[in-house]
PDB file of C-alpha atoms in Angstrom:
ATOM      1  CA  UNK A  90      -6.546  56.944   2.492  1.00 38.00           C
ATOM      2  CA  UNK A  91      -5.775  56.031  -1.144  1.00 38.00           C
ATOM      3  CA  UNK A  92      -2.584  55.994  -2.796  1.00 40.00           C
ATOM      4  CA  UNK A  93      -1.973  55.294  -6.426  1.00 38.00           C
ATOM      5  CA  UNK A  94       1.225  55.283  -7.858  1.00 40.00           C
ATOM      6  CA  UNK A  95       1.976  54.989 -11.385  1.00 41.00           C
ATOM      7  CA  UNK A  96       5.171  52.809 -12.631  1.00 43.00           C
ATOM      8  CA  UNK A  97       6.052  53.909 -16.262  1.00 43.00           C
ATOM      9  CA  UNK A  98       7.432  50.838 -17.993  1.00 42.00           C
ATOM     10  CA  UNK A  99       9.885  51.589 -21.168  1.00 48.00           C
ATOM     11  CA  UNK A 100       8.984  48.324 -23.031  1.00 47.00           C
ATOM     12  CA  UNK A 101       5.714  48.004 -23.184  1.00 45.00           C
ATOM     13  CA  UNK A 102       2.265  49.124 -21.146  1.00 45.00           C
ATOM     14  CA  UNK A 103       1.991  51.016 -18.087  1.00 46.00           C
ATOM     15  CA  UNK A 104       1.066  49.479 -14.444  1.00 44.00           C
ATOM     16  CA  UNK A 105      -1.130  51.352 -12.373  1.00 44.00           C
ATOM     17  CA  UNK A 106      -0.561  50.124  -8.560  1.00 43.00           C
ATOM     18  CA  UNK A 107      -3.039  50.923  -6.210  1.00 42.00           C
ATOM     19  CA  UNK A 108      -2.870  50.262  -2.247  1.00 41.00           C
ATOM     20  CA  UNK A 109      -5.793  50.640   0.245  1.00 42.00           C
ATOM     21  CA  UNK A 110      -4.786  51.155   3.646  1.00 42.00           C
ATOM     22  CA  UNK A 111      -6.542  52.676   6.993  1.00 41.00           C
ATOM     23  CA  UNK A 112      -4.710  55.139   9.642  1.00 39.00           C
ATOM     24  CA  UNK A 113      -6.396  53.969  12.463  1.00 45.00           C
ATOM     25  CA  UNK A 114      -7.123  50.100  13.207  1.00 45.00           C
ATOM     26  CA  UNK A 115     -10.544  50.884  14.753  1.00 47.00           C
ATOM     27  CA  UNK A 116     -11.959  51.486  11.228  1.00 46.00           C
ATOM     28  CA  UNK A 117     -10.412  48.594   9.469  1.00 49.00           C
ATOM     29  CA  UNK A 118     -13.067  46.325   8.122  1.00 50.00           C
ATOM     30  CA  UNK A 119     -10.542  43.383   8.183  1.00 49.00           C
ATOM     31  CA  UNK A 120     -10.869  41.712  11.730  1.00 49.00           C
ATOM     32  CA  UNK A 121      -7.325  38.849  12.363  1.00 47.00           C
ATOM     33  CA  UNK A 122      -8.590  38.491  16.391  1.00 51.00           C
ATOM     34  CA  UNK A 123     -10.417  35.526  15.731  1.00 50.00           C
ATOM     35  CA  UNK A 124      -8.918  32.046  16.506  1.00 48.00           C
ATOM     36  CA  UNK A 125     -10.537  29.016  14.447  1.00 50.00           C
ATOM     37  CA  UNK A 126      -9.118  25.439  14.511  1.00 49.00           C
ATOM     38  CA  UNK A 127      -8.406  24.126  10.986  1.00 51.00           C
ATOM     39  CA  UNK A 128      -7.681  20.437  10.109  1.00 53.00           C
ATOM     40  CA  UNK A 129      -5.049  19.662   7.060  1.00 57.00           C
ATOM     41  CA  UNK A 130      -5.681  16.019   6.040  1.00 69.00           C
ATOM     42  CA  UNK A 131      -2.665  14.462   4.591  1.00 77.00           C
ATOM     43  CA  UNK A 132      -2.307  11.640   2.545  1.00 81.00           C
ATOM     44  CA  UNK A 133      -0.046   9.128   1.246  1.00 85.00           C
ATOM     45  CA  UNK A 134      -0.593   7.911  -2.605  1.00 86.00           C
ATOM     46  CA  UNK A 135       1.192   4.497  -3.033  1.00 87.00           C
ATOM     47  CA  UNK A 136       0.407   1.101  -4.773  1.00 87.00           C
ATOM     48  CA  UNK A 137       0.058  -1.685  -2.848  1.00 84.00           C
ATOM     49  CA  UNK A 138       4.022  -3.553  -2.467  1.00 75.00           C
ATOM     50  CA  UNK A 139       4.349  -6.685  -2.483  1.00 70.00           C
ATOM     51  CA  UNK A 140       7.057  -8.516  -0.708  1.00 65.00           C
ATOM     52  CA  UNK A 141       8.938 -11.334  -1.751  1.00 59.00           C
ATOM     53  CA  UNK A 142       8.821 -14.656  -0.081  1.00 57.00           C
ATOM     54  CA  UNK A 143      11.255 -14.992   3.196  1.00 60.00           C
ATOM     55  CA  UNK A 144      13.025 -18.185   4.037  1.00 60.00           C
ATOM     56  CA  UNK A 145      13.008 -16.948   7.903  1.00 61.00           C
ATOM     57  CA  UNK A 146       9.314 -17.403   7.504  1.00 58.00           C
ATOM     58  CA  UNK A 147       9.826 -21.286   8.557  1.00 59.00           C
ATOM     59  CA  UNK A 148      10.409 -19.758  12.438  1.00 60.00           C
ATOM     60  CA  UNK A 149       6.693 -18.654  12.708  1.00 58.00           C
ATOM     61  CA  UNK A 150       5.138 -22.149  11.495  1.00 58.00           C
ATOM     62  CA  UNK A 151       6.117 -24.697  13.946  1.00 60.00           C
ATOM     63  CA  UNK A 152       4.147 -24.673  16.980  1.00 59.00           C
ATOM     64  CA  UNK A 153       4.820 -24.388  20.515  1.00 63.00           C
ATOM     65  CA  UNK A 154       4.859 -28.310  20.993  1.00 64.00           C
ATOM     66  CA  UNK A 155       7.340 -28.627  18.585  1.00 66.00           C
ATOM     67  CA  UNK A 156       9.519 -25.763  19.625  1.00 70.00           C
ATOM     68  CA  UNK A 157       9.276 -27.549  23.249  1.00 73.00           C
ATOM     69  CA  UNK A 158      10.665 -30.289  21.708  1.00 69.00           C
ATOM     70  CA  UNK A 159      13.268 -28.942  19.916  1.00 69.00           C
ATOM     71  CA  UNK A 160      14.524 -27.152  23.170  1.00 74.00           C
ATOM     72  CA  UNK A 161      14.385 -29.957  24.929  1.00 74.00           C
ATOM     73  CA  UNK A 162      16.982 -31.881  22.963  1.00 68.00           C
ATOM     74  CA  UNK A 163      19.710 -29.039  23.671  1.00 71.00           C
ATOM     75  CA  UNK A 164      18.573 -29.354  27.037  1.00 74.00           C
ATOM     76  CA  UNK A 165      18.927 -33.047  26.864  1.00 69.00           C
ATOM     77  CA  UNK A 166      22.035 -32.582  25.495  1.00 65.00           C
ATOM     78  CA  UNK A 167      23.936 -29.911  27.850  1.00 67.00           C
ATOM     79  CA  UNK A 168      22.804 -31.844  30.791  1.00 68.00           C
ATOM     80  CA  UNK A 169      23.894 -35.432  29.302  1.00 63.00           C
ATOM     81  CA  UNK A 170      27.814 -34.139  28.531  1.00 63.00           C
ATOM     82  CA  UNK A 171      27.684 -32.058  31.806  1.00 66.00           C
ATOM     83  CA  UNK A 172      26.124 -34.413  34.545  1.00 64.00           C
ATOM     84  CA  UNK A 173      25.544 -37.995  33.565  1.00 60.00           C
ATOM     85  CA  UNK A 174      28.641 -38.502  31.579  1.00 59.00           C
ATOM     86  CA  UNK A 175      31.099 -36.779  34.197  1.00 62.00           C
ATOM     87  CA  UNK A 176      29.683 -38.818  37.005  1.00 62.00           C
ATOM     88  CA  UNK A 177      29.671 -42.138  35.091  1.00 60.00           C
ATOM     89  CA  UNK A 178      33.135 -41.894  34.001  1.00 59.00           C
ATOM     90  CA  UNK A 179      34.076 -40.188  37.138  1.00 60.00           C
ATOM     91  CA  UNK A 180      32.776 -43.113  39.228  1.00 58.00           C
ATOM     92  CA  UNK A 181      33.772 -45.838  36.753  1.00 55.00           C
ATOM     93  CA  UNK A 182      37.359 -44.422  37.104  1.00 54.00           C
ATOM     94  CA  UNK A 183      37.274 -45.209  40.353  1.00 52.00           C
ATOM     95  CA  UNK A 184      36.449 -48.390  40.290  1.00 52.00           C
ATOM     96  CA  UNK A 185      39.415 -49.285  37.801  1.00 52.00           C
ATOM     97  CA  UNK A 186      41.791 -47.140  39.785  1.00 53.00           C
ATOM     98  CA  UNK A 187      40.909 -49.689  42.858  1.00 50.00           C
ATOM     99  CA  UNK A 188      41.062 -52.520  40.283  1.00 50.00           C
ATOM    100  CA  UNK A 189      45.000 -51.363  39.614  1.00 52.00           C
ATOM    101  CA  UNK A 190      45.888 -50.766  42.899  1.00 50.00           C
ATOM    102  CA  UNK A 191      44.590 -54.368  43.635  1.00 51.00           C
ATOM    103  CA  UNK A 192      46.857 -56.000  40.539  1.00 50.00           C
ATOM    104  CA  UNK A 193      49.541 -53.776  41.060  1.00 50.00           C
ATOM    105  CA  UNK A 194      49.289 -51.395  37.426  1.00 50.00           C
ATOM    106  CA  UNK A 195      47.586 -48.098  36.819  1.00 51.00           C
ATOM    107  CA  UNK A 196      45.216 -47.287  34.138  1.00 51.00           C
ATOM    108  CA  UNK A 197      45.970 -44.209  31.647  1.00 52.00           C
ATOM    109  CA  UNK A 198      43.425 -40.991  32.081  1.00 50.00           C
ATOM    110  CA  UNK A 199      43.666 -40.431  28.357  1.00 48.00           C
ATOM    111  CA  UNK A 200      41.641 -44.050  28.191  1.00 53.00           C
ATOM    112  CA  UNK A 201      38.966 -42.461  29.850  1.00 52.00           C
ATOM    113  CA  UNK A 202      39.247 -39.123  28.213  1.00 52.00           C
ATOM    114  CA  UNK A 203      38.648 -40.805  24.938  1.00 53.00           C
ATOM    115  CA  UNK A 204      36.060 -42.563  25.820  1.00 58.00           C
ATOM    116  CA  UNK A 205      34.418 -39.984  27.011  1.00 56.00           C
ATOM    117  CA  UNK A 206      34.570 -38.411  23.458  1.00 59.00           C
ATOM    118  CA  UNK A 207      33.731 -41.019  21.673  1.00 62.00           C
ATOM    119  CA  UNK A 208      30.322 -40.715  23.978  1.00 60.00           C
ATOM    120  CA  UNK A 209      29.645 -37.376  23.392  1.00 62.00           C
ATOM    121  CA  UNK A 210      30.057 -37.784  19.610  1.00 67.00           C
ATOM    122  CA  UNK A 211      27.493 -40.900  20.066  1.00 64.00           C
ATOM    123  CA  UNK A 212      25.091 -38.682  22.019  1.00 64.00           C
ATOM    124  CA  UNK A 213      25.268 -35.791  19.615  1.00 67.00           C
ATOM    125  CA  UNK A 214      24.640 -37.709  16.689  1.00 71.00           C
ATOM    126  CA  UNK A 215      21.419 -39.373  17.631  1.00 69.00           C
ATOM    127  CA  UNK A 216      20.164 -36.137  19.096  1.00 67.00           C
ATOM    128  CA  UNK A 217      20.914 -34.443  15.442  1.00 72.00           C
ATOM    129  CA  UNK A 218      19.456 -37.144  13.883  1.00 73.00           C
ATOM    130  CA  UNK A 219      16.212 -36.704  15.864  1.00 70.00           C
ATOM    131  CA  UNK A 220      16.097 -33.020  14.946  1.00 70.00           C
ATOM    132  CA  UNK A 221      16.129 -33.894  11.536  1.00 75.00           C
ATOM    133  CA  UNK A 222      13.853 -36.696  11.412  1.00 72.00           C
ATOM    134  CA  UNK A 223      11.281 -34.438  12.874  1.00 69.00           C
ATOM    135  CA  UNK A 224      11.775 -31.236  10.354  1.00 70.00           C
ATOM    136  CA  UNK A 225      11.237 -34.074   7.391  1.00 69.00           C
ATOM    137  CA  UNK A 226       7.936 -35.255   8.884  1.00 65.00           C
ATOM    138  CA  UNK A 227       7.344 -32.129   9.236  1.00 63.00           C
ATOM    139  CA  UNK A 228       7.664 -31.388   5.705  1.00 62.00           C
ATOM    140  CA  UNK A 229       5.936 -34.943   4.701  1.00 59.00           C
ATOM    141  CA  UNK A 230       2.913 -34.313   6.748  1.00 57.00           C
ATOM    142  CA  UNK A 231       1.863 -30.388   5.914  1.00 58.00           C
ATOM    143  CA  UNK A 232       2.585 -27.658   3.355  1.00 57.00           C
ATOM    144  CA  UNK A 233       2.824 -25.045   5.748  1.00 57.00           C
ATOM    145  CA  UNK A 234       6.727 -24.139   5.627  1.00 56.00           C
ATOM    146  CA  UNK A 235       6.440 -24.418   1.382  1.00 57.00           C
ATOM    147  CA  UNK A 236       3.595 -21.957   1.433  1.00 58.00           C
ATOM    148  CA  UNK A 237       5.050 -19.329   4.069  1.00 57.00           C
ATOM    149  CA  UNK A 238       8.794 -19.542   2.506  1.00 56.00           C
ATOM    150  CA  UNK A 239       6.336 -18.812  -0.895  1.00 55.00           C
ATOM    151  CA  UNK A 240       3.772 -16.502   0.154  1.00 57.00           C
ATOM    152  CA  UNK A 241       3.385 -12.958  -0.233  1.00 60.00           C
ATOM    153  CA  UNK A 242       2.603 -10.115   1.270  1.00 68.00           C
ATOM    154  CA  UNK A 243       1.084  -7.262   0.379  1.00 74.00           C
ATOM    155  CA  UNK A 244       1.715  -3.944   2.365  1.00 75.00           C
ATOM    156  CA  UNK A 245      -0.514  -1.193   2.477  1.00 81.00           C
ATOM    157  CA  UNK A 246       1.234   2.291   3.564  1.00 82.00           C
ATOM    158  CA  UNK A 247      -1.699   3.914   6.240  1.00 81.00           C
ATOM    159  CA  UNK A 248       0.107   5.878   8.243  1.00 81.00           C
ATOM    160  CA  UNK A 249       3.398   8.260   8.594  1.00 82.00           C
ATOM    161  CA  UNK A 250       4.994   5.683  11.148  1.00 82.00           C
ATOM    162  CA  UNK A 251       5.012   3.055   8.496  1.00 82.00           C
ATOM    163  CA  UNK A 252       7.263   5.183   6.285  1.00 83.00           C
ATOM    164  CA  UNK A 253       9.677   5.989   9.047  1.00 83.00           C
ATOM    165  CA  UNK A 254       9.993   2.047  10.141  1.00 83.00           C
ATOM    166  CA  UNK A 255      10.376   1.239   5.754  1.00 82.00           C
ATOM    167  CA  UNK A 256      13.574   2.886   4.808  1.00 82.00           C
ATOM    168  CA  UNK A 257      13.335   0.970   1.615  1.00 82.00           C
ATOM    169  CA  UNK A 258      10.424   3.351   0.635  1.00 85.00           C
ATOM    170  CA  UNK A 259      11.124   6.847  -0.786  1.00 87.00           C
ATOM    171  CA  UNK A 260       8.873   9.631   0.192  1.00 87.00           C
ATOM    172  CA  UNK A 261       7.941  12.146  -2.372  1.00 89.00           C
ATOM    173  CA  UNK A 262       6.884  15.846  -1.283  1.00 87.00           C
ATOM    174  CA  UNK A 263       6.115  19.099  -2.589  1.00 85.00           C
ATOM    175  CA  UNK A 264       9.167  21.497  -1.866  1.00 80.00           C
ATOM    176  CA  UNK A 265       8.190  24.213   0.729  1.00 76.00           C
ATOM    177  CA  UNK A 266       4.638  22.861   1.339  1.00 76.00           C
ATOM    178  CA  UNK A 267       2.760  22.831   4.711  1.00 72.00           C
ATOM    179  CA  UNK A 268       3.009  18.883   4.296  1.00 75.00           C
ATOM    180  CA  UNK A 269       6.596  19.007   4.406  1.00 80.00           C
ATOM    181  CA  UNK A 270       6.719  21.724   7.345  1.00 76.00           C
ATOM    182  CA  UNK A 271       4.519  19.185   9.705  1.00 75.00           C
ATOM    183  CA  UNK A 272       5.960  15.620   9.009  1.00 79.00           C
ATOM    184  CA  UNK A 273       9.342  17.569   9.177  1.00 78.00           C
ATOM    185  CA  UNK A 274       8.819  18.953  12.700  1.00 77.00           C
ATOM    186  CA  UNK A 275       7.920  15.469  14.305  1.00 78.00           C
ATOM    187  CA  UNK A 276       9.651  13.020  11.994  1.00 80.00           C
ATOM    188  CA  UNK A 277      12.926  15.003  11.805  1.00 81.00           C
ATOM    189  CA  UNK A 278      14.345  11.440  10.653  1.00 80.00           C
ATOM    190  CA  UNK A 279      11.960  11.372   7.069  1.00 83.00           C
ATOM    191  CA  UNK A 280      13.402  14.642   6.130  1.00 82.00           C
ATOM    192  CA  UNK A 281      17.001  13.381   4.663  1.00 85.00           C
ATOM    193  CA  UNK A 282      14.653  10.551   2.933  1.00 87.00           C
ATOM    194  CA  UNK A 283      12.435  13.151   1.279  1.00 88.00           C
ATOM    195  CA  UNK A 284      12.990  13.457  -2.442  1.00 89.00           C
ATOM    196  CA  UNK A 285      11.335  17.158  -3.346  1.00 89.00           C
ATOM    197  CA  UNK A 286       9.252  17.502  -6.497  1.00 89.00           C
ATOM    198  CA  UNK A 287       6.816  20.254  -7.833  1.00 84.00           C
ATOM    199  CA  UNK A 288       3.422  20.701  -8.057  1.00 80.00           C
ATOM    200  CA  UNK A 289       3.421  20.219 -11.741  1.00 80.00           C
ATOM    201  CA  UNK A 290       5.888  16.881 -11.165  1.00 84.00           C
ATOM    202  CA  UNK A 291       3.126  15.142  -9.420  1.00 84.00           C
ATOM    203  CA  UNK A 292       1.075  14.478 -12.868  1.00 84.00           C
ATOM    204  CA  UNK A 293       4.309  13.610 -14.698  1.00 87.00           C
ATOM    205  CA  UNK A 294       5.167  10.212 -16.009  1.00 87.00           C
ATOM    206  CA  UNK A 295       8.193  10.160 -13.782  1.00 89.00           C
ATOM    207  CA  UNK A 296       6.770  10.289 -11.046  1.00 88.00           C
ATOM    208  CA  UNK A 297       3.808   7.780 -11.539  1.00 88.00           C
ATOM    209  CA  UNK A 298       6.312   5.296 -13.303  1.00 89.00           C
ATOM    210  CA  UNK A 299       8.182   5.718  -9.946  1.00 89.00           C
ATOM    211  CA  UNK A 300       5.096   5.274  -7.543  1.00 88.00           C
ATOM    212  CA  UNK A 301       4.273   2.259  -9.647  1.00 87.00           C
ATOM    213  CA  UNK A 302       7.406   0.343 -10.351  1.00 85.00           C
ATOM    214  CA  UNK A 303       9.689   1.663  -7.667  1.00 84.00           C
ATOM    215  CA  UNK A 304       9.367   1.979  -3.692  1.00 83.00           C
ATOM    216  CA  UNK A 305       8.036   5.609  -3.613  1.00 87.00           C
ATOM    217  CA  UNK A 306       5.135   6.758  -2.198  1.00 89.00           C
ATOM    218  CA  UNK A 307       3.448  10.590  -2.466  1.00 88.00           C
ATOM    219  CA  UNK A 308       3.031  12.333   0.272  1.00 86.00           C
ATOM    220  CA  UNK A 309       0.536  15.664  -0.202  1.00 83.00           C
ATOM    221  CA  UNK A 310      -2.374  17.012   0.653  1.00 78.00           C
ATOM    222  CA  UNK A 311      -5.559  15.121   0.320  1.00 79.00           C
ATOM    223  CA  UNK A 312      -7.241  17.277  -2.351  1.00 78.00           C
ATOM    224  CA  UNK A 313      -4.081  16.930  -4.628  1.00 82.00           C
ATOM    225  CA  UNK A 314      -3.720  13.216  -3.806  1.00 84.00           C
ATOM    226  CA  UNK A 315      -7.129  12.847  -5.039  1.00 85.00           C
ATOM    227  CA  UNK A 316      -6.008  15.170  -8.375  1.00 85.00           C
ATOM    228  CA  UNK A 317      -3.248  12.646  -9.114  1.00 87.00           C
ATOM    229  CA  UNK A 318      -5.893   9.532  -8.676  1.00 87.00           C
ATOM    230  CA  UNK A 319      -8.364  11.171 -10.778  1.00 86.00           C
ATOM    231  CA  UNK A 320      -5.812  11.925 -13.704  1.00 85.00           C
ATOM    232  CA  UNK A 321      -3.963   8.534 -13.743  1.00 86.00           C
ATOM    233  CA  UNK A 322      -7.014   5.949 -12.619  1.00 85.00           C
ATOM    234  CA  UNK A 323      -6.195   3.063 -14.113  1.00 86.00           C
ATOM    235  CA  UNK A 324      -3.531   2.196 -11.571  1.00 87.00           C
ATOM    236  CA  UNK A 325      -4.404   0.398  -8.184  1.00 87.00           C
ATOM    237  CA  UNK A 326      -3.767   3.203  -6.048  1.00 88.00           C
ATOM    238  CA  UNK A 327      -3.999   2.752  -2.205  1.00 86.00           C
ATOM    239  CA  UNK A 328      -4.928   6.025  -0.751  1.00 85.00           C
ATOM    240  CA  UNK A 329      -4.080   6.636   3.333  1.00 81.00           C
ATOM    241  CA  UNK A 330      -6.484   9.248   5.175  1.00 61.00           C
ATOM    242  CA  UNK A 331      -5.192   8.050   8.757  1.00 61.00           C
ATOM    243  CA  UNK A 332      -3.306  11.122   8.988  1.00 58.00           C
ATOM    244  CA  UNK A 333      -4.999  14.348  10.226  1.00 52.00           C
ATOM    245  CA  UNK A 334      -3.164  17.603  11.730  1.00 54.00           C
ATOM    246  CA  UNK A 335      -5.114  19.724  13.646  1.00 49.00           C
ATOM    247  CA  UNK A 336      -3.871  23.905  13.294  1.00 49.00           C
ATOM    248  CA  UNK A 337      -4.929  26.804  14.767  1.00 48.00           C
ATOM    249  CA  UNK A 338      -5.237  29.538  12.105  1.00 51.00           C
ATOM    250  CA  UNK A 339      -6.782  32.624  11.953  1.00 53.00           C
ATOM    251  CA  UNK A 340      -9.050  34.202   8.970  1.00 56.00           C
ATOM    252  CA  UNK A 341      -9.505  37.628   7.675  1.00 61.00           C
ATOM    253  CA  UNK A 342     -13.550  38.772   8.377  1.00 62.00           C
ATOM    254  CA  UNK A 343     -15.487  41.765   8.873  1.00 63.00           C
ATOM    255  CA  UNK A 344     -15.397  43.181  12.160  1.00 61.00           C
ATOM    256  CA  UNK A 345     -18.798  43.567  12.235  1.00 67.00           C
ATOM    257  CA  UNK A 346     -19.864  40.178  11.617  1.00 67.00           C
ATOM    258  CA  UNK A 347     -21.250  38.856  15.036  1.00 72.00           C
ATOM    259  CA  UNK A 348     -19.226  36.134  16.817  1.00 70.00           C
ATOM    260  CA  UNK A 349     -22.042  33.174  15.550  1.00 71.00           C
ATOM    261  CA  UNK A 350     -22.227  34.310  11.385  1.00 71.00           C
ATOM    262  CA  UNK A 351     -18.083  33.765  11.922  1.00 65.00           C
ATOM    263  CA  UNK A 352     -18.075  30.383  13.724  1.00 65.00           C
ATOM    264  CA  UNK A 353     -20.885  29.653  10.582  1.00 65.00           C
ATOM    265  CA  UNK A 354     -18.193  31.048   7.822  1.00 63.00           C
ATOM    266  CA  UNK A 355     -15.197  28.967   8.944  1.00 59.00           C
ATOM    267  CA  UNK A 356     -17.078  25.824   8.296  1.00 57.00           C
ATOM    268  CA  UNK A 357     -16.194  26.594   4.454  1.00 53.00           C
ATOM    269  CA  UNK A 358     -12.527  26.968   5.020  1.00 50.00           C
ATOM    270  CA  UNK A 359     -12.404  23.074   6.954  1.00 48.00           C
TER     271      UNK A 359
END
């Protein structure tokens, strides 16, 4: 059955509508019964960052052995103030307490207390001192801790996971796009990080002054990634393809096509 129906504009032409439709499914030539899995690649467009040199960096250069030995002198040092002086002193006190009742006087406890102090302080300072002495050989002897507290690293964005673990890094998406729809319903925590742009944004200045200079990476399909690279090349882009999303999507075909000429037409819609 064919309807046409005629809209008569009062500014300027005429538009002629017409709509094609079947009463009976059995002789529609449009067959939606056919189940095909379809894979959306999705990929993140970002420069390579470059992080700035961390002074914490010093904790992954010494080695075991002298990690051992650092440990051991706060081991040293517990078990010094906690056994060997209180049993010295304890022992010693004894003695003089003897020694008074012998000559008839007493000796003060605050003798002893200071003196036990006055150990402690001792110990303390030649087990610093040692600690110190070994982080300057340590710097006389290699360059490691200079060149880690200087070094750089670059950090290449390759998957979705990276973006969730960097906050400091500002995904950019395409408003109401299927990318948006599938990082969205497993990474519900990217979505109040997502900072929405157009279609038509993605080849602006803006934007590629912000993927360059700024913590932002694009997020998009791989096809309009590869637009993006193509139309501003003479950046260093870094281009992810880690991240594939299998779907299961159905597409409009003849009814009459057999079931192997369809399996052979949905190769061109992968």
């Amino acid at each position: 059955q064919v309807t046409s129906v005629v809209v008569y504009s009062q500014t300027s032409a005429d538009v002629i509508l017409k709509l094609f439709a079947y009463r009976d499914i059995k002789d529609s030539p449009i067959d939606f019964g056919e189940f095909f899995t379809s894979r959306n690649r999705l990929s993140i467009l970002s420069v390579p960052i470059v992080s700035r040199g961390n002074i914490l960096n010093i904790f992954y250069v010494f080695a075991n052995s002298m990690w051992t030995l650092i440990l051991m002198a706060f081991v040293m040092n517990s078990f010094i103030n906690s056994v060997v002086i209180k049993d010295y002193w304890n022992r010693l006190g004894v003695v003089f307490d003897y020694f008074g009742v012998l000559v008839g006087q007493s000796i003060d406890n605050m003798i002893f207390a200071a003196n036990i102090y006055i150990f402690q302080i001792h110990i303390n300072i030649s087990i610093g001192f040692w600690l110190i002495t070994t982080f300057v050989l340590r710097l006389m002897f290699t360059s490691d801790i200079e060149a880690s507290i200087s070094a750089k690293r670059t950090l290449y964005l390759d998957s979705i996971e990276q973006l969730v673990e960097r906050p400091d890094i500002v995904p950019l998406i395409k408003a109401q796009s299927n990318a948006y729809y599938m990082i969205a319903k497993e990474y519900k925590s990217l979505t109040n990080r997502f900072v929405f742009i157009s279609h038509s944004d993605m080849f602006s200045a803006n934007v590629i002054r912000k993927l360059v200079e700024e913590s932002h990476a694009l997020v998009a399909s791989e096809q309009s990634v590869r637009q993006v690279m193509s139309y501003h090349n003479r950046y260093p882009w870094h281009l992810c393809q880690n991240s594939i999303y299998p779907q299961i999507v159905t597409f409009p075909m003849r009814y009459s096509l057999k079931s192997q000429l369809k399996h052979k037409l949905n190769r061109f819609y992968r």
